[in-house]
C-alpha atoms as an extended CHARMM CRD file, in Angstrom:
* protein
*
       154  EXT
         1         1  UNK       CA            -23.1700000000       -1.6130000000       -7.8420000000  PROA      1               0.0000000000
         2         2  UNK       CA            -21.7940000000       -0.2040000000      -10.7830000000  PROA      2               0.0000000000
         3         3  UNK       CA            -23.3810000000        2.6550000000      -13.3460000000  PROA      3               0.0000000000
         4         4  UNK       CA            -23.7160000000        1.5290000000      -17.0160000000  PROA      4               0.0000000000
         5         5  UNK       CA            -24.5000000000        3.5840000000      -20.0720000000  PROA      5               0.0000000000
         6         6  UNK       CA            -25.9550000000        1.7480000000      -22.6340000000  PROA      6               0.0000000000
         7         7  UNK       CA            -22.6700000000        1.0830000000      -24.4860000000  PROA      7               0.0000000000
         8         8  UNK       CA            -21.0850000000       -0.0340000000      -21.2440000000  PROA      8               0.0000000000
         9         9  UNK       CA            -18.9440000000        1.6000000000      -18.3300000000  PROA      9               0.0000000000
        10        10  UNK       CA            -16.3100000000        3.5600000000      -17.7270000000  PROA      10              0.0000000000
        11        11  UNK       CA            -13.0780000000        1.6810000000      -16.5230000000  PROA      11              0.0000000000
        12        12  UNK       CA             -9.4670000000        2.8990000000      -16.0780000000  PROA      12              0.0000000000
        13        13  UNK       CA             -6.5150000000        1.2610000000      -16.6150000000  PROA      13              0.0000000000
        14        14  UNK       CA             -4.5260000000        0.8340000000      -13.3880000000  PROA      14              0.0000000000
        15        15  UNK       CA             -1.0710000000        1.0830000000      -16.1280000000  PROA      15              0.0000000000
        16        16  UNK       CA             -1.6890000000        4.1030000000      -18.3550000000  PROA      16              0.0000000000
        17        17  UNK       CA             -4.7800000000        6.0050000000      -16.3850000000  PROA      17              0.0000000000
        18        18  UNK       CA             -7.2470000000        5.5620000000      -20.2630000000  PROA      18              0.0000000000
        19        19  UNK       CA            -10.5900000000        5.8010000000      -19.0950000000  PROA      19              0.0000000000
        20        20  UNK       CA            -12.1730000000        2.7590000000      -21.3090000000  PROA      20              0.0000000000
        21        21  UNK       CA            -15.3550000000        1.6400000000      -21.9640000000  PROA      21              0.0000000000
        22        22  UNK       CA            -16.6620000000       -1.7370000000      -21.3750000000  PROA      22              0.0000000000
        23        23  UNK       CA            -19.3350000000       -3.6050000000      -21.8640000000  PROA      23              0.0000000000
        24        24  UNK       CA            -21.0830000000       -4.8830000000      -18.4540000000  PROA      24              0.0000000000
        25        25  UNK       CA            -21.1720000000       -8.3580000000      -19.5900000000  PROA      25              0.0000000000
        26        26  UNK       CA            -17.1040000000       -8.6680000000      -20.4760000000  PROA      26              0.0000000000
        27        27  UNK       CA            -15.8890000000       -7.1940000000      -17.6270000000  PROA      27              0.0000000000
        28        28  UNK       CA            -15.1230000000      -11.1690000000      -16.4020000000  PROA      28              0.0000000000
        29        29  UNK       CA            -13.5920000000      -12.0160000000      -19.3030000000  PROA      29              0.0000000000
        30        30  UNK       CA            -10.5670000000      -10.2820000000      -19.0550000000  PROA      30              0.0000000000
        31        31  UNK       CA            -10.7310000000       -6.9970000000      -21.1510000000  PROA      31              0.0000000000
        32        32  UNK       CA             -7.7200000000       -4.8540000000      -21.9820000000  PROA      32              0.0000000000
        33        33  UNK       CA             -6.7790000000       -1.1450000000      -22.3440000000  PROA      33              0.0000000000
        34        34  UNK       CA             -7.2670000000        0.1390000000      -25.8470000000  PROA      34              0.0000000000
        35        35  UNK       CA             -4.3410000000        2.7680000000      -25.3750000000  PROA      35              0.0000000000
        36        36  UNK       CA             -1.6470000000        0.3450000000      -23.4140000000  PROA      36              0.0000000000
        37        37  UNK       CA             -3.2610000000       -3.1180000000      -24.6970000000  PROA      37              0.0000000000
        38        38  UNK       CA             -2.6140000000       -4.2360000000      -20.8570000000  PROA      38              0.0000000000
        39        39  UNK       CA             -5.0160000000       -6.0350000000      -18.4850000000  PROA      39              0.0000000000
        40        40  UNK       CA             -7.6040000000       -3.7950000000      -16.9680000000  PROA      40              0.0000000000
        41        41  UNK       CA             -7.8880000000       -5.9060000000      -14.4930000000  PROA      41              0.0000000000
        42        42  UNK       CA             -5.2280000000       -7.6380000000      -12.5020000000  PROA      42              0.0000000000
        43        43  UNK       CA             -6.2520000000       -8.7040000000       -9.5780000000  PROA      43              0.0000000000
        44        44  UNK       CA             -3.9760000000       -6.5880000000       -7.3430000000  PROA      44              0.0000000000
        45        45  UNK       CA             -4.5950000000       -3.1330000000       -5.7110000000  PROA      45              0.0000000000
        46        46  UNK       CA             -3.8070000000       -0.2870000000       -7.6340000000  PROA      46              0.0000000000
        47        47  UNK       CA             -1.0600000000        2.3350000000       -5.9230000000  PROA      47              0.0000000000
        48        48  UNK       CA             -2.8030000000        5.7890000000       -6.9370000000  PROA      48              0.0000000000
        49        49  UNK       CA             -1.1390000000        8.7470000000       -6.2130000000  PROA      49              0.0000000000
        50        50  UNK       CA             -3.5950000000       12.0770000000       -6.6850000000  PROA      50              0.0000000000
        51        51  UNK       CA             -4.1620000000       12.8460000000      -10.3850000000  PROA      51              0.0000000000
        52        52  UNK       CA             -5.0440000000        8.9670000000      -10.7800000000  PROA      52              0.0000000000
        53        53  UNK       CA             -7.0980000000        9.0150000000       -7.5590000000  PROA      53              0.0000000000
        54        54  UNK       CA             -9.0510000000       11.5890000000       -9.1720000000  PROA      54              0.0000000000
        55        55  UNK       CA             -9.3690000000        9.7180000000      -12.3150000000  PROA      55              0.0000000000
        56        56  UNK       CA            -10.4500000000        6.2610000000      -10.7720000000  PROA      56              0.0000000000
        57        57  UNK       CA            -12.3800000000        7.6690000000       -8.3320000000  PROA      57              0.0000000000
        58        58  UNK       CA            -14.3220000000       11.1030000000      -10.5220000000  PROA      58              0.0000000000
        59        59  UNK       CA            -14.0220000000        9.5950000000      -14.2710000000  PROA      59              0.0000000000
        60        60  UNK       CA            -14.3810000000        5.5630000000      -13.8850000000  PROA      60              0.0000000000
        61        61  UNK       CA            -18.0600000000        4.0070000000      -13.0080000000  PROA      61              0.0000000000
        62        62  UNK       CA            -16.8920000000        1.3840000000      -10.7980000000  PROA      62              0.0000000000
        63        63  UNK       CA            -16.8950000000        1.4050000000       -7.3620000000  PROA      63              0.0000000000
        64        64  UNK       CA            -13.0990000000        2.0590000000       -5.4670000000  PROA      64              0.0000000000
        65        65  UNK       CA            -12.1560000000        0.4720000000       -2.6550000000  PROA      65              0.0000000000
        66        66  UNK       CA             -9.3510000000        2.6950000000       -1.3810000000  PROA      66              0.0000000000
        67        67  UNK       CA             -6.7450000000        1.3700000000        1.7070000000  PROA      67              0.0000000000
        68        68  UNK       CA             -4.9160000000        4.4880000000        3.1740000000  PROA      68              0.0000000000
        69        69  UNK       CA             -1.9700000000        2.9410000000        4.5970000000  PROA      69              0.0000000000
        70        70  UNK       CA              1.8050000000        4.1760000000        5.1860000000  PROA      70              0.0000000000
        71        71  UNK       CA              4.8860000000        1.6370000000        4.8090000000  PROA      71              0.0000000000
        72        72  UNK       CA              5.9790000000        2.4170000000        8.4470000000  PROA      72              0.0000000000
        73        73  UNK       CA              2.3060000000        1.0220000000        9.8240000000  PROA      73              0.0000000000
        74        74  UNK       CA              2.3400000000       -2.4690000000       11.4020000000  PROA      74              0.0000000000
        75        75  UNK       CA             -1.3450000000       -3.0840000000       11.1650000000  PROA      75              0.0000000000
        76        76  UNK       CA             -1.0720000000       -2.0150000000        7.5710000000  PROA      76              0.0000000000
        77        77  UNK       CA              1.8280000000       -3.8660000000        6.4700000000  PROA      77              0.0000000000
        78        78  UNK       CA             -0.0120000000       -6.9060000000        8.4140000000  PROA      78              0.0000000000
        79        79  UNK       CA             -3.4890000000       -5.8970000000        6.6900000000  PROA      79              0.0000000000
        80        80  UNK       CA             -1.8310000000       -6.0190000000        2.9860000000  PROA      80              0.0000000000
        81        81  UNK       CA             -2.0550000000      -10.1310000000        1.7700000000  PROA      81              0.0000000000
        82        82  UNK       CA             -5.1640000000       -9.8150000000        2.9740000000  PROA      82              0.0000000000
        83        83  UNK       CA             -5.9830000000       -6.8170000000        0.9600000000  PROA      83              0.0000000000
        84        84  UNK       CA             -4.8400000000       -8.1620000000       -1.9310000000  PROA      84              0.0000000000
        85        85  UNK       CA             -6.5410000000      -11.8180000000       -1.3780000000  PROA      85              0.0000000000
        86        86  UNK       CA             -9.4750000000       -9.0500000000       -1.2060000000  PROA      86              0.0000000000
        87        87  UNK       CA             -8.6360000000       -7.8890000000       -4.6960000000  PROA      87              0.0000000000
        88        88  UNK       CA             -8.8810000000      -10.7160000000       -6.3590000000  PROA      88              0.0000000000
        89        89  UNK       CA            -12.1650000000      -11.7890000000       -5.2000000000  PROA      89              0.0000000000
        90        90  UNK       CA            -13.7980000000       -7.8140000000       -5.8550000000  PROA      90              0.0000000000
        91        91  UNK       CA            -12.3160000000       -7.7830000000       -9.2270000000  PROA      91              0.0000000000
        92        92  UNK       CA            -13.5600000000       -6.7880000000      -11.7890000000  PROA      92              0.0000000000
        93        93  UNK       CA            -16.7970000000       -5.2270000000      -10.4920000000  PROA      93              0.0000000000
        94        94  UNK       CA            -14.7880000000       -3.2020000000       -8.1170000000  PROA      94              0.0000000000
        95        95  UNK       CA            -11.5980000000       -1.6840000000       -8.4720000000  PROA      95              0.0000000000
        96        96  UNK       CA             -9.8250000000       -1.9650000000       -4.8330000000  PROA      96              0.0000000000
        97        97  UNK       CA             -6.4050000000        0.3890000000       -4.8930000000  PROA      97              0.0000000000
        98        98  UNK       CA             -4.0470000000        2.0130000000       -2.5250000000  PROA      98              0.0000000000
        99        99  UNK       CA             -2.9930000000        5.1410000000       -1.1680000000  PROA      99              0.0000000000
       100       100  UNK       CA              0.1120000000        5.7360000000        0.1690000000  PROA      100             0.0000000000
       101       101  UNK       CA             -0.8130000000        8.2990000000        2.7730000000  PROA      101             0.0000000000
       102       102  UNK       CA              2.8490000000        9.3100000000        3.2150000000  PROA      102             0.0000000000
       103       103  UNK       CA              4.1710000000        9.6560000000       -0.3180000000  PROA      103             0.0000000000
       104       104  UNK       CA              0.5280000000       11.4360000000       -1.0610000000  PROA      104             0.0000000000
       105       105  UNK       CA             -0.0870000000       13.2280000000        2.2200000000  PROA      105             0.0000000000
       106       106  UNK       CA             -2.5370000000       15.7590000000        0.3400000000  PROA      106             0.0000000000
       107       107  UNK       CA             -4.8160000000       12.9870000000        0.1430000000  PROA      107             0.0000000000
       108       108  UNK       CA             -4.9400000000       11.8020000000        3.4800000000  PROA      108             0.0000000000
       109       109  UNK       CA             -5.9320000000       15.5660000000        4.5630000000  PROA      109             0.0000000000
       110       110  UNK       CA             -8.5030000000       15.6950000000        1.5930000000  PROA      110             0.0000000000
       111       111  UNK       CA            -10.3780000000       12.4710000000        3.1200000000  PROA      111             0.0000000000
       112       112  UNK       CA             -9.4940000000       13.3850000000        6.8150000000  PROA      112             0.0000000000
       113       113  UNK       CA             -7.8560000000       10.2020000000        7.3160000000  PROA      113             0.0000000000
       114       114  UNK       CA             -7.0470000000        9.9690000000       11.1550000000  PROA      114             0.0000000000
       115       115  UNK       CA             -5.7400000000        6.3250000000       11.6720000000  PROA      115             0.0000000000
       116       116  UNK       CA             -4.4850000000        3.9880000000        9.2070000000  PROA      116             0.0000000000
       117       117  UNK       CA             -4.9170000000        1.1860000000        7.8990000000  PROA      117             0.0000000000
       118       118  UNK       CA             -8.6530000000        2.9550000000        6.7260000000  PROA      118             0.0000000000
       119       119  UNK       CA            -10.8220000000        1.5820000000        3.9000000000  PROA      119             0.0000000000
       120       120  UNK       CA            -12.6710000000        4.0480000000        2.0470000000  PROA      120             0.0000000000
       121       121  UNK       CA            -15.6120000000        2.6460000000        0.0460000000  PROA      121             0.0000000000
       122       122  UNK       CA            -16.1690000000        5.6640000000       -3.4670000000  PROA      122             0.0000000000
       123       123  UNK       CA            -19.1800000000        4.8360000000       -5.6400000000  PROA      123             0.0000000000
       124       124  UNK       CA            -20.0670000000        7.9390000000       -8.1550000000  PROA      124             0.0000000000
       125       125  UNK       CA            -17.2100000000       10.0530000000       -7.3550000000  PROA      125             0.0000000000
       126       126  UNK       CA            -17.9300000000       10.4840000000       -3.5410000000  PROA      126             0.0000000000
       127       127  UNK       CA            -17.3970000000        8.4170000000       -0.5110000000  PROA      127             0.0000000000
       128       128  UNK       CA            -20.1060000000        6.4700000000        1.0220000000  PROA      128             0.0000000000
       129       129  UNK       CA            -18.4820000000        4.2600000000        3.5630000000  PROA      129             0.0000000000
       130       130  UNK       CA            -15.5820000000        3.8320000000        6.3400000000  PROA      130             0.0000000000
       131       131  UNK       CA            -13.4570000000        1.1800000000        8.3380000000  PROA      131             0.0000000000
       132       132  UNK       CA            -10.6910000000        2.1230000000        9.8230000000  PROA      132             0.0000000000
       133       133  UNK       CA             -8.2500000000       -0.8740000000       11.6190000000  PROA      133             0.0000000000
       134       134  UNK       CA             -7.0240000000       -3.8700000000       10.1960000000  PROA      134             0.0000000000
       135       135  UNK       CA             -9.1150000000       -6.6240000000        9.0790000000  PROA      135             0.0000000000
       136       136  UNK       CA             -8.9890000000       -9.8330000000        7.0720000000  PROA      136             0.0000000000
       137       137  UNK       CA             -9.4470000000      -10.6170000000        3.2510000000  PROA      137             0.0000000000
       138       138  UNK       CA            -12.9060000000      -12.2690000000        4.1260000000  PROA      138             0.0000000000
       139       139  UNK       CA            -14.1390000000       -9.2240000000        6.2620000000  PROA      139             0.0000000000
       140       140  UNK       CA            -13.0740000000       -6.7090000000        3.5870000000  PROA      140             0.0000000000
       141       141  UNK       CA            -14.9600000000       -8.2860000000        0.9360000000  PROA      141             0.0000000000
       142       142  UNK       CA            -17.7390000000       -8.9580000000        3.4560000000  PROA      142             0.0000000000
       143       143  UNK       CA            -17.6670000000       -5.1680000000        4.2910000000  PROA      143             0.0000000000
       144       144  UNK       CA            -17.4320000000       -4.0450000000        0.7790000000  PROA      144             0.0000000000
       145       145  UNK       CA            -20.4050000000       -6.0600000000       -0.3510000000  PROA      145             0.0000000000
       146       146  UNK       CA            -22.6780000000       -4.6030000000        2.2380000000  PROA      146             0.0000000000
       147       147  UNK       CA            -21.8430000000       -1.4070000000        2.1580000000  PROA      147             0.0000000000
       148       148  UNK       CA            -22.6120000000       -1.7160000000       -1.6870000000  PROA      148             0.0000000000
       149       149  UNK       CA            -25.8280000000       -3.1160000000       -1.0210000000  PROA      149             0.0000000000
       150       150  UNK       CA            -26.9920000000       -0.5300000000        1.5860000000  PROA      150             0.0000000000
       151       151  UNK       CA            -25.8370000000        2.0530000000       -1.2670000000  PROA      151             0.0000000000
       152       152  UNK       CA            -27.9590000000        0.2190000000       -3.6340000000  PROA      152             0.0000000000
       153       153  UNK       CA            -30.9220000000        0.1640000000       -1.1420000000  PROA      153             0.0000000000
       154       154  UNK       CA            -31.1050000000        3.8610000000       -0.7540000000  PROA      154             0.0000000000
């Protein structure tokens, strides 16, 4: 589910934080950042800390699929080929990134994170669903789609 003007979306670059627009229809075919000239779409999470949480999350117009993990977190060290097998299939009509919940503690208390790993699902600046606990790459696409297509239902 994704919100288009009529000259496109929002997108922004995982490398310099540009908020770009692009067409709907080339979002597959690769596009680049017209500040940075790098991919805008990699096929890897994103690390965010909180100025470009805010920016992916408030200024682009696709949806985020955030992990809030921590480096000392078996399950979430365990979780992570899986999340990024997950990012490769999402991409590009979802941007799937990562927050670091202890180098950005601030935004694990702004979302009330409780147990990591947790996915966080953002579509139009605000959160509309949850999962904490591990899963695999299959399940988190699987649970991404849904929950995009209950969003789109309602």
């Amino acid at each position: 589910m994704t919100t288009a003007t009529a000259d496109g979306l929002h997108v922004v670059c995982p490398h310099c934080q540009t908020t770009n627009r692009v067409r709907t229809a080339q979002l597959g075919s690769a596009p680049d950042c017209g500040q940075c000239h790098q991919p805008l779409f990699t096929g890897h999470p994103v690390a965010l800390d909180a100025a470009a949480f805010d920016r992916h999350v408030g200024r682009g117009q696709l949806p985020v699929l955030v992990d809030f993990w921590a480096p000392w977190c078996g399950p979430c060290r365990q979780m992570a080929p899986a999340f990024e097998q997950a990012a490769r299939t999402l991409e590009p009509q979802v941007r799937v990134a990562k927050v670091d919940t202890e180098a950005q503690p601030g935004l694990g208390a702004r979302f009330n994170i409780r147990s990591i790993p947790t996915l966080a699902l953002f579509v139009g600046g605000r959160e509309i669903a949850r999962q904490p606990g591990a899963m695999g790459g299959a399940d988190i696409v699987r649970w991404t789609q849904q929950a995009l297509g209950r969003a789109a239902a309602a």
